[in-house]
Short mmCIF file of C-alpha atoms and ligand atoms in Angstrom, two decimals:
data_model
loop_
_atom_site.label_atom_id
_atom_site.label_comp_id
_atom_site.label_asym_id
_atom_site.label_seq_id
_atom_site.Cartn_x
_atom_site.Cartn_y
_atom_site.Cartn_z
CA UNK A 481 98.99 89.45 94.16
CA UNK A 482 95.61 87.89 94.83
CA UNK A 483 92.69 89.93 95.01
CA UNK A 484 89.14 89.07 96.39
CA UNK A 485 86.39 91.19 95.00
CA UNK A 486 82.95 90.97 96.30
CA UNK A 487 80.07 92.44 94.40
CA UNK A 488 76.53 92.91 96.28
CA UNK A 489 73.09 93.49 94.86
CA UNK A 490 72.98 97.21 94.19
CA UNK A 491 72.22 98.88 90.72
CA UNK A 492 76.15 99.71 91.23
CA UNK A 493 77.30 96.16 90.50
CA UNK A 494 77.96 97.01 87.12
CA UNK A 495 80.46 99.66 87.84
CA UNK A 496 82.72 96.84 89.79
CA UNK A 497 83.28 95.46 86.28
CA UNK A 498 85.29 98.25 85.61
CA UNK A 499 87.16 97.88 89.29
CA UNK A 500 87.81 93.80 87.98
CA UNK A 501 89.05 95.17 84.89
CA UNK A 502 91.72 97.82 86.29
CA UNK A 503 93.05 95.06 88.75
CA UNK A 504 93.56 92.51 86.36
CA UNK A 505 95.21 95.31 84.21
CA UNK A 506 97.51 96.19 87.06
CA UNK A 507 98.84 92.73 87.05
CA UNK A 508 96.65 91.08 89.41
CA UNK A 509 94.72 87.54 90.11
CA UNK A 510 91.11 88.27 91.02
CA UNK A 511 88.85 85.91 91.99
CA UNK A 512 85.28 87.41 92.25
CA UNK A 513 82.75 86.66 94.86
CA UNK A 514 78.98 87.85 93.91
CA UNK A 515 76.17 87.64 96.18
CA UNK A 516 72.93 86.07 94.86
CA UNK A 517 71.60 89.23 94.81
CA UNK A 518 74.51 90.82 92.84
CA UNK A 519 74.02 88.11 90.06
CA UNK A 520 70.42 89.62 89.26
CA UNK A 521 72.62 92.74 88.01
CA UNK A 522 75.51 91.44 86.46
CA UNK A 523 75.48 87.70 85.78
CA UNK A 524 78.18 85.12 86.42
CA UNK A 525 79.54 84.90 82.78
CA UNK A 526 80.62 88.33 82.97
CA UNK A 527 82.78 87.74 86.10
CA UNK A 528 83.86 84.40 84.98
CA UNK A 529 84.95 85.76 81.55
CA UNK A 530 86.54 88.86 82.90
CA UNK A 531 88.40 87.31 85.95
CA UNK A 532 89.38 84.03 84.35
CA UNK A 533 88.76 82.30 87.45
CA UNK A 534 85.41 80.66 88.78
CA UNK A 535 82.85 82.20 90.34
CA UNK A 536 80.59 80.92 93.06
CA UNK A 537 78.21 82.51 95.67
CA UNK A 538 77.61 79.90 97.93
CA UNK A 539 80.19 77.72 100.55
CA UNK A 540 78.43 74.64 99.04
CA UNK A 541 79.39 75.31 95.25
CA UNK A 542 82.71 74.32 95.73
CA UNK A 543 84.03 70.73 95.41
CA UNK A 544 85.87 70.69 99.00
CA UNK A 545 83.19 72.51 100.73
CA UNK A 546 86.00 74.69 102.64
CA UNK A 547 86.88 77.10 99.55
CA UNK A 548 85.96 80.04 101.63
CA UNK A 549 88.94 79.45 104.26
CA UNK A 550 91.38 78.44 101.03
CA UNK A 551 89.83 81.88 99.69
CA UNK A 552 90.30 84.18 102.62
CA UNK A 553 93.86 82.83 103.67
CA UNK A 554 95.18 83.46 100.24
CA UNK A 555 93.89 86.55 99.67
CA UNK A 556 96.42 89.59 99.83
CA UNK A 557 93.60 92.24 99.72
CA UNK A 558 89.83 92.23 99.95
CA UNK A 559 87.55 94.59 97.99
CA UNK A 560 83.78 94.69 98.29
CA UNK A 561 82.10 97.19 95.78
CA UNK A 562 79.19 97.98 95.67
CA UNK A 563 78.85 97.21 99.30
CA UNK A 564 75.03 97.47 100.09
CA UNK A 565 73.49 98.28 103.73
CA UNK A 566 72.75 94.76 104.23
CA UNK A 567 76.42 93.62 103.37
CA UNK A 568 77.25 96.38 105.98
CA UNK A 569 75.16 94.88 108.77
CA UNK A 570 76.02 91.27 107.79
CA UNK A 571 79.88 92.09 108.00
CA UNK A 572 79.52 93.90 111.16
CA UNK A 573 77.39 91.35 112.73
CA UNK A 574 80.05 88.64 111.73
CA UNK A 575 77.21 86.59 109.77
CA UNK A 576 78.38 83.94 107.52
CA UNK A 577 75.12 83.20 105.31
CA UNK A 578 76.98 83.20 102.06
CA UNK A 579 80.43 82.63 100.72
CA UNK A 580 81.19 86.39 100.81
CA UNK A 581 80.66 87.03 104.40
CA UNK A 582 82.02 83.55 105.26
CA UNK A 583 84.95 84.51 103.55
CA UNK A 584 85.30 87.97 105.28
CA UNK A 585 85.15 86.09 108.75
CA UNK A 586 88.42 84.00 107.53
CA UNK A 587 90.69 86.87 106.12
CA UNK A 588 93.66 88.21 107.29
CA UNK A 589 94.48 90.62 104.46
CA UNK A 590 93.16 94.55 104.27
CA UNK A 591 89.79 94.93 103.51
CA UNK A 592 88.15 97.87 101.54
CA UNK A 593 84.13 98.36 101.38
CA UNK A 594 82.72 100.93 99.10
CA UNK A 595 79.39 101.28 99.89
CA UNK A 596 76.41 102.58 97.62
CA UNK A 597 72.82 102.76 98.67
CA UNK A 598 70.25 105.50 99.00
CA UNK A 599 70.85 108.33 101.08
CA UNK A 600 68.55 107.38 103.95
CA UNK A 601 69.80 104.10 104.10
CA UNK A 602 73.49 105.40 104.48
CA UNK A 603 72.59 107.90 107.09
CA UNK A 604 70.31 105.66 109.05
CA UNK A 605 71.58 105.10 112.87
CA UNK A 606 71.81 101.27 111.90
CA UNK A 607 74.29 101.74 108.91
CA UNK A 608 76.11 104.40 110.72
CA UNK A 609 76.63 102.02 113.92
CA UNK A 610 77.73 99.24 111.30
CA UNK A 611 80.05 101.34 109.71
CA UNK A 612 81.48 102.66 112.78
CA UNK A 613 82.03 99.01 114.10
CA UNK A 614 83.58 97.92 111.01
CA UNK A 615 86.02 100.60 111.00
CA UNK A 616 86.97 100.20 114.39
CA UNK A 617 88.09 96.74 113.50
CA UNK A 618 90.47 98.01 110.94
CA UNK A 619 88.25 97.71 107.92
CA UNK A 620 88.55 100.83 105.26
CA UNK A 621 85.12 101.76 104.73
CA UNK A 622 84.95 104.59 101.84
CA UNK A 623 82.74 107.45 101.94
CA UNK A 624 80.09 107.03 99.27
CA UNK A 625 80.41 110.27 96.63
CA UNK A 626 77.40 112.72 96.48
CA UNK A 627 75.10 112.86 93.66
CA UNK A 628 72.35 111.46 91.45
CA UNK A 629 71.27 108.22 92.65
CA UNK A 630 69.06 105.75 91.14
CA UNK A 631 65.70 107.58 90.09
CA UNK A 632 65.30 110.93 91.11
CA UNK A 633 67.05 111.27 94.40
CA UNK A 634 70.22 112.95 95.22
CA UNK A 635 72.59 112.79 98.01
CA UNK A 636 75.43 111.08 99.65
CA UNK A 637 75.12 107.32 98.69
CA UNK A 638 76.67 106.99 95.38
CA UNK A 639 79.14 104.53 94.75
CA UNK A 640 82.70 105.99 94.34
CA UNK A 641 84.37 106.12 90.74
CA UNK A 642 86.16 102.80 89.80
CA UNK A 643 89.35 104.34 89.36
CA UNK A 644 88.96 105.84 92.80
CA UNK A 645 87.98 102.53 94.43
CA UNK A 646 91.01 100.80 92.69
CA UNK A 647 93.54 103.37 93.70
CA UNK A 648 92.29 103.41 97.57
CA UNK A 649 92.63 99.58 97.44
CA UNK A 650 95.84 99.49 96.05
CA UNK A 651 97.04 101.76 98.43
CA UNK A 652 96.14 99.57 101.02
CA UNK A 653 98.82 97.05 100.05
CA UNK A 654 101.34 99.52 98.60
CA UNK A 655 104.24 100.94 101.18
CA UNK A 656 103.36 104.67 101.84
CA UNK A 657 106.91 105.82 101.77
CA UNK A 658 105.77 108.65 99.30
CA UNK A 659 103.25 109.98 101.38
CA UNK A 660 103.24 114.04 101.50
CA UNK A 661 105.60 114.08 98.60
CA UNK A 662 105.32 116.11 95.40
CA UNK A 663 106.48 114.33 92.46
CA UNK A 664 106.93 115.23 88.56
CA UNK A 665 107.20 112.85 86.36
CA UNK A 666 107.65 113.52 82.36
CA UNK A 667 106.56 110.93 79.74
CA UNK A 668 106.34 110.47 76.06
CA UNK A 669 108.29 112.02 73.58
CA UNK A 670 108.45 115.93 72.44
CA UNK A 671 107.54 117.04 69.16
CA UNK A 672 109.31 120.03 67.46
CA UNK A 673 106.88 121.25 64.33
CA UNK A 674 107.92 121.66 61.06
CA UNK A 675 104.77 123.15 59.67
CA UNK A 676 101.30 122.98 61.10
CA UNK A 677 101.05 119.37 60.30
CA UNK A 678 104.55 117.86 60.42
CA UNK A 679 106.98 117.27 63.28
CA UNK A 680 110.27 116.23 64.25
CA UNK A 681 109.64 113.39 67.10
CA UNK A 682 110.56 109.97 68.20
CA UNK A 683 108.94 106.76 69.09
CA UNK A 684 108.35 107.22 72.91
CA UNK A 685 104.99 105.82 74.33
CA UNK A 686 105.22 107.34 77.40
CA UNK A 687 104.28 103.83 79.08
CA UNK A 688 107.01 103.85 81.33
CA UNK A 689 106.64 107.26 82.46
CA UNK A 690 102.93 106.78 83.24
CA UNK A 691 103.82 103.52 84.92
CA UNK A 692 106.24 105.70 87.10
CA UNK A 693 103.58 108.44 87.78
CA UNK A 694 101.00 105.49 88.90
CA UNK A 695 103.70 103.87 91.30
CA UNK A 696 104.37 107.24 92.93
CA UNK A 697 100.48 107.81 93.25
CA UNK A 698 100.00 104.46 95.05
CA UNK A 699 102.84 104.75 97.44
CA UNK A 700 101.17 108.46 98.57
CA UNK A 701 102.77 111.07 96.60
CA UNK A 702 100.91 113.88 94.59
CA UNK A 703 102.12 113.36 91.08
CA UNK A 704 102.01 115.92 88.15
CA UNK A 705 102.54 114.06 84.87
CA UNK A 706 104.10 116.09 82.04
CA UNK A 707 102.58 114.27 79.14
CA UNK A 708 104.35 114.82 75.86
CA UNK A 709 102.17 113.18 73.17
CA UNK A 710 101.89 109.82 75.06
CA UNK A 711 99.54 107.16 73.94
CA UNK A 712 96.34 106.39 74.70
CA UNK A 713 97.52 102.89 76.81
CA UNK A 714 99.68 105.49 78.64
CA UNK A 715 97.31 107.94 79.28
CA UNK A 716 94.31 105.60 80.59
CA UNK A 717 97.10 103.38 82.92
CA UNK A 718 97.59 106.89 84.55
CA UNK A 719 93.98 107.70 85.80
CA UNK A 720 94.38 107.83 89.34
CA UNK A 721 92.82 110.65 91.57
CA UNK A 722 96.41 111.99 92.96
CA UNK A 723 97.76 112.34 89.24
CA UNK A 724 97.44 115.68 87.41
CA UNK A 725 98.23 115.37 83.67
CA UNK A 726 99.77 118.59 82.04
CA UNK A 727 100.02 118.08 78.30
CA UNK A 728 103.07 119.50 76.40
CA UNK A 729 104.21 119.35 73.18
CA UNK A 730 107.55 120.76 72.61
CA UNK A 731 111.12 120.85 74.55
CA UNK A 732 110.64 124.36 75.35
CA UNK A 733 106.93 123.72 76.58
CA UNK A 734 107.95 120.83 78.54
CA UNK A 735 111.25 122.98 80.05
CA UNK A 736 108.66 125.79 81.19
CA UNK A 737 106.40 122.96 82.74
CA UNK A 738 109.44 121.35 84.60
CA UNK A 739 110.64 124.81 85.82
CA UNK A 740 106.91 125.73 87.08
CA UNK A 741 106.26 122.46 88.67
CA UNK A 742 109.74 121.75 89.99
CA UNK A 743 109.89 124.93 92.43
CA UNK A 744 107.76 122.95 94.74
CA UNK A 745 108.24 119.34 94.08
CA UNK A 746 110.61 116.59 95.91
CA UNK A 747 111.45 114.54 93.00
CA UNK A 748 111.75 115.00 89.49
CA UNK A 749 111.91 112.09 87.27
CA UNK A 750 112.65 112.66 83.23
CA UNK A 751 111.30 109.65 81.49
CA UNK A 752 110.06 111.61 78.58
CA UNK A 753 112.34 111.21 75.11
CA UNK A 754 113.14 114.70 74.67
CA UNK A 755 114.05 115.97 70.80
CA UNK A 756 117.52 117.21 71.09
CA UNK A 757 117.19 119.16 68.19
CA UNK A 758 114.18 121.53 66.49
CA UNK A 759 113.91 122.96 63.11
CA UNK A 760 115.49 126.63 63.29
CA UNK A 761 112.44 127.94 61.49
CA UNK A 762 108.79 126.78 61.64
CA UNK A 763 106.82 127.27 58.42
CA UNK A 764 103.34 128.87 59.32
CA UNK A 765 101.44 127.04 56.54
CA UNK A 766 102.00 123.74 55.26
CA UNK A 767 105.06 123.11 53.11
CA UNK A 768 103.79 122.16 49.50
CA UNK A 769 105.64 120.08 46.78
CA UNK A 770 105.21 123.04 44.53
CA UNK A 771 109.23 124.18 44.81
CA UNK A 772 109.25 126.37 47.79
CA UNK A 773 110.19 123.20 49.92
CA UNK A 774 113.57 123.57 51.53
CA UNK A 775 116.28 121.12 50.66
CA UNK A 776 117.79 121.43 53.59
CA UNK A 777 116.30 121.63 57.22
CA UNK A 778 118.71 123.62 59.51
CA UNK A 779 118.41 122.46 63.13
CA UNK A 780 119.03 124.07 66.16
CA UNK A 781 119.60 122.50 69.80
CA UNK A 782 117.05 122.39 72.25
CA UNK A 783 118.18 123.09 75.93
CA UNK A 784 119.10 119.87 78.25
CA UNK A 785 116.47 120.00 80.86
CA UNK A 786 117.96 117.46 82.96
CA UNK A 787 121.33 118.72 83.04
CA UNK A 788 119.93 122.18 83.64
CA UNK A 789 117.86 121.10 86.72
CA UNK A 790 120.47 118.77 88.04
CA UNK A 791 122.92 121.68 88.08
CA UNK A 792 121.18 124.43 89.99
CA UNK A 793 121.76 124.54 93.45
CA UNK A 794 118.81 122.92 95.03
CA UNK A 795 117.92 121.66 98.55
CA UNK A 796 115.19 119.10 98.36
CA UNK A 797 114.72 118.31 94.70
CA UNK A 798 115.86 114.60 93.74
CA UNK A 799 116.46 114.75 90.04
CA UNK A 800 116.17 111.48 88.04
CA UNK A 801 116.80 110.82 84.49
CA UNK A 802 116.93 108.19 82.08
CA UNK A 803 119.35 107.35 79.48
CA UNK A 804 118.11 105.39 76.23
CA UNK A 805 121.30 103.89 74.67
CA UNK A 806 121.87 101.39 71.62
CA UNK A 807 124.60 99.24 71.60
CA UNK A 808 125.28 95.71 73.56
CA UNK A 809 125.35 95.52 77.11
CA UNK A 810 129.03 96.92 77.91
CA UNK A 811 128.60 99.72 75.61
CA UNK A 812 125.27 100.73 76.80
CA UNK A 813 126.86 100.62 80.17
CA UNK A 814 129.90 102.92 79.09
CA UNK A 815 127.77 105.19 77.51
CA UNK A 816 125.33 105.51 80.47
CA UNK A 817 128.36 105.91 82.74
CA UNK A 818 129.65 108.88 80.67
CA UNK A 819 125.99 110.28 80.74
CA UNK A 820 125.42 110.10 84.41
CA UNK A 821 128.61 112.28 85.02
CA UNK A 822 127.78 114.80 82.27
CA UNK A 823 124.27 115.29 83.40
CA UNK A 824 124.90 115.22 87.30
CA UNK A 825 121.11 113.79 88.31
CA UNK A 826 121.31 112.07 91.64
CA UNK A 827 120.14 108.75 89.72
CA UNK A 828 120.36 107.90 85.85
CA UNK A 829 118.34 105.07 84.86
CA UNK A 830 120.00 103.57 81.85
CA UNK A 831 118.19 101.10 79.44
CA UNK A 832 118.86 99.73 76.17
CA UNK A 833 116.58 100.58 73.10
CA UNK A 834 116.43 100.09 69.25
CA UNK A 835 115.71 96.87 67.73
CA UNK A 836 112.31 96.58 69.48
CA UNK A 837 113.71 96.87 73.13
CA UNK A 838 112.60 99.54 75.23
CA UNK A 839 110.11 101.56 73.27
CA UNK A 840 106.22 100.25 73.84
CA UNK A 841 107.01 96.65 74.63
CA UNK A 842 106.47 94.92 77.87
CA UNK A 843 109.61 93.73 79.24
CA UNK A 844 112.38 96.27 80.35
CA UNK A 845 115.94 96.18 81.98
CA UNK A 846 117.48 99.18 83.25
CA UNK A 847 120.91 99.49 85.58
CA UNK A 848 120.57 102.81 87.72
CA UNK A 849 123.54 104.96 88.37
CA UNK A 850 124.74 107.87 90.66
CA UNK A 851 126.19 111.15 89.39
CA UNK A 852 129.53 109.44 89.42
CA UNK A 853 128.65 106.66 87.20
CA UNK A 854 128.76 104.21 89.88
CA UNK A 855 125.95 101.40 89.73
CA UNK A 856 123.41 101.63 92.73
CA UNK A 857 120.90 99.05 91.53
CA UNK A 858 119.40 97.12 88.72
CA UNK A 859 115.67 96.44 87.86
CA UNK A 860 114.21 94.51 85.37
CA UNK A 861 110.46 93.19 84.28
CA UNK A 862 107.59 94.66 82.95
CA UNK A 863 107.42 98.53 83.17
CA UNK A 864 105.73 98.37 86.38
CA UNK A 865 108.26 96.28 87.68
CA UNK A 866 110.83 98.71 86.70
CA UNK A 867 108.72 101.67 88.54
CA UNK A 868 108.52 99.83 91.65
CA UNK A 869 112.24 99.21 91.76
CA UNK A 870 113.20 102.53 90.56
CA UNK A 871 111.06 104.20 93.39
CA UNK A 872 112.58 101.82 95.86
CA UNK A 873 115.92 103.52 94.88
CA UNK A 874 114.61 107.08 95.04
CA UNK A 875 112.82 106.69 98.28
CA UNK A 876 116.06 105.68 99.74
CA UNK A 877 117.28 109.17 98.38
CA UNK A 878 114.50 110.84 99.93
CA UNK A 879 115.07 109.54 103.59
N1 LIG B 1238 116.85 115.11 78.51
C1 LIG B 1238 116.45 116.41 78.95
N2 LIG B 1238 116.49 117.41 77.71
C2 LIG B 1238 117.08 117.16 76.51
C3 LIG B 1238 117.44 115.89 76.46
C4 LIG B 1238 117.25 115.14 77.32
O1 LIG B 1238 116.19 116.70 79.88
N3 LIG B 1238 117.16 118.18 75.96
C5 LIG B 1238 117.07 114.05 79.42
C6 LIG B 1238 115.91 112.83 79.07
O2 LIG B 1238 114.45 113.02 79.46
C7 LIG B 1238 116.41 111.75 79.78
C8 LIG B 1238 118.24 112.24 79.81
O3 LIG B 1238 118.30 113.44 79.54
O4 LIG B 1238 116.31 111.89 81.38
C9 LIG B 1238 119.04 111.45 78.82
O5 LIG B 1238 118.31 111.67 77.73
P1 LIG B 1238 118.73 110.89 76.37
O6 LIG B 1238 118.33 110.98 75.16
O7 LIG B 1238 119.47 109.47 76.71
O8 LIG B 1238 120.17 111.74 76.19
P2 LIG B 1238 120.59 112.76 75.44
O9 LIG B 1238 120.87 114.01 76.06
O10 LIG B 1238 120.09 113.02 74.31
O11 LIG B 1238 122.34 112.41 74.79
P3 LIG B 1238 122.67 111.64 73.63
O12 LIG B 1238 122.06 112.39 72.71
O13 LIG B 1238 124.37 111.79 73.58
O14 LIG B 1238 122.45 110.48 73.78
#
């Protein structure tokens, strides 16, 4: 997606750097259009380096002189953060006195403005009228946060946090087919302690689960992410105002968390790699090399969370599982079919793992089966692409 990020001259301009980074990390091309005043707060090299695109402030900066028309037409989304009182006034009046306002007049894509200014300026009748005009035209104007402003004053006028701006912006272009839904996603890998410092676990990073949680949140769902030792990248990517992260460690803890959250949920996605076995006993002190260490670690089987939830009578909960299998394409599919029938989940996303595939890498390919083992879809690409494709299939089950 092509995003235009307008930045105007307020002290909060530095926070737009984080909005730019988040949009880039979500895989979008971002063209930054600062005003002259914005460049007094954050310089052109920062915007150019972080966006990887040229940065201009005036219509006369481009070689052809019609950059604003091309920019406006090609944009899928426009975000202005921070939007000063002056920008709101110029946009409301339809002024075209710099590249940003000129571009705003040529845009047909959704526009989000994130205002930041002193409380008096935000509450001034002129600004109130400008915001009303812009909203009446279909522009999304965020409410500023309340809190400490520059200097000693406090009150409404703070720029909302970069994550909130990014989330609200991307929600403008995402289908809102999960609005009002409650979704539970498990991610990562459960760990079973052998002693206070050691555990049996697996290599799951939690990134696919985090991508699923984020995609659901963008589509309007309230999401509980049951995080079983997910890595930092997964945790960072799941920062969204609609996502609650609940930490779990063992399979038993995950099972409890699934039980308590699924009672009121519409969808459970079990993306976590669950430890199937746990040590029969856990040493309460560190196991030493002093001859007391056991030769054999006896394991007992953990409950199958997915099969248990899928097998219970349920009215509205849609249950989705993942199957990680090794082998060639046909073997993986055959194992997946058997697992789909055994587990009874409404959908089972089957993917090949091992030898560098599936765990922590970028590209991914999954075949989606129903509870009879019949193929209902295939999705491939980045973990974000897989998340999008999978939610398309899950949303179809909800309607
Ligand atoms: N799962 C679960 N509880 C378990 C084991 C797995 O809920 N004790 C879930 C996983 O979260 C995943 C699905 O079941 O959604 C399949 O996991 P996978 O590890 O592929 O299957 P296993 O049940 O471990 O089967 P097998 O060991 O035969 O491959």
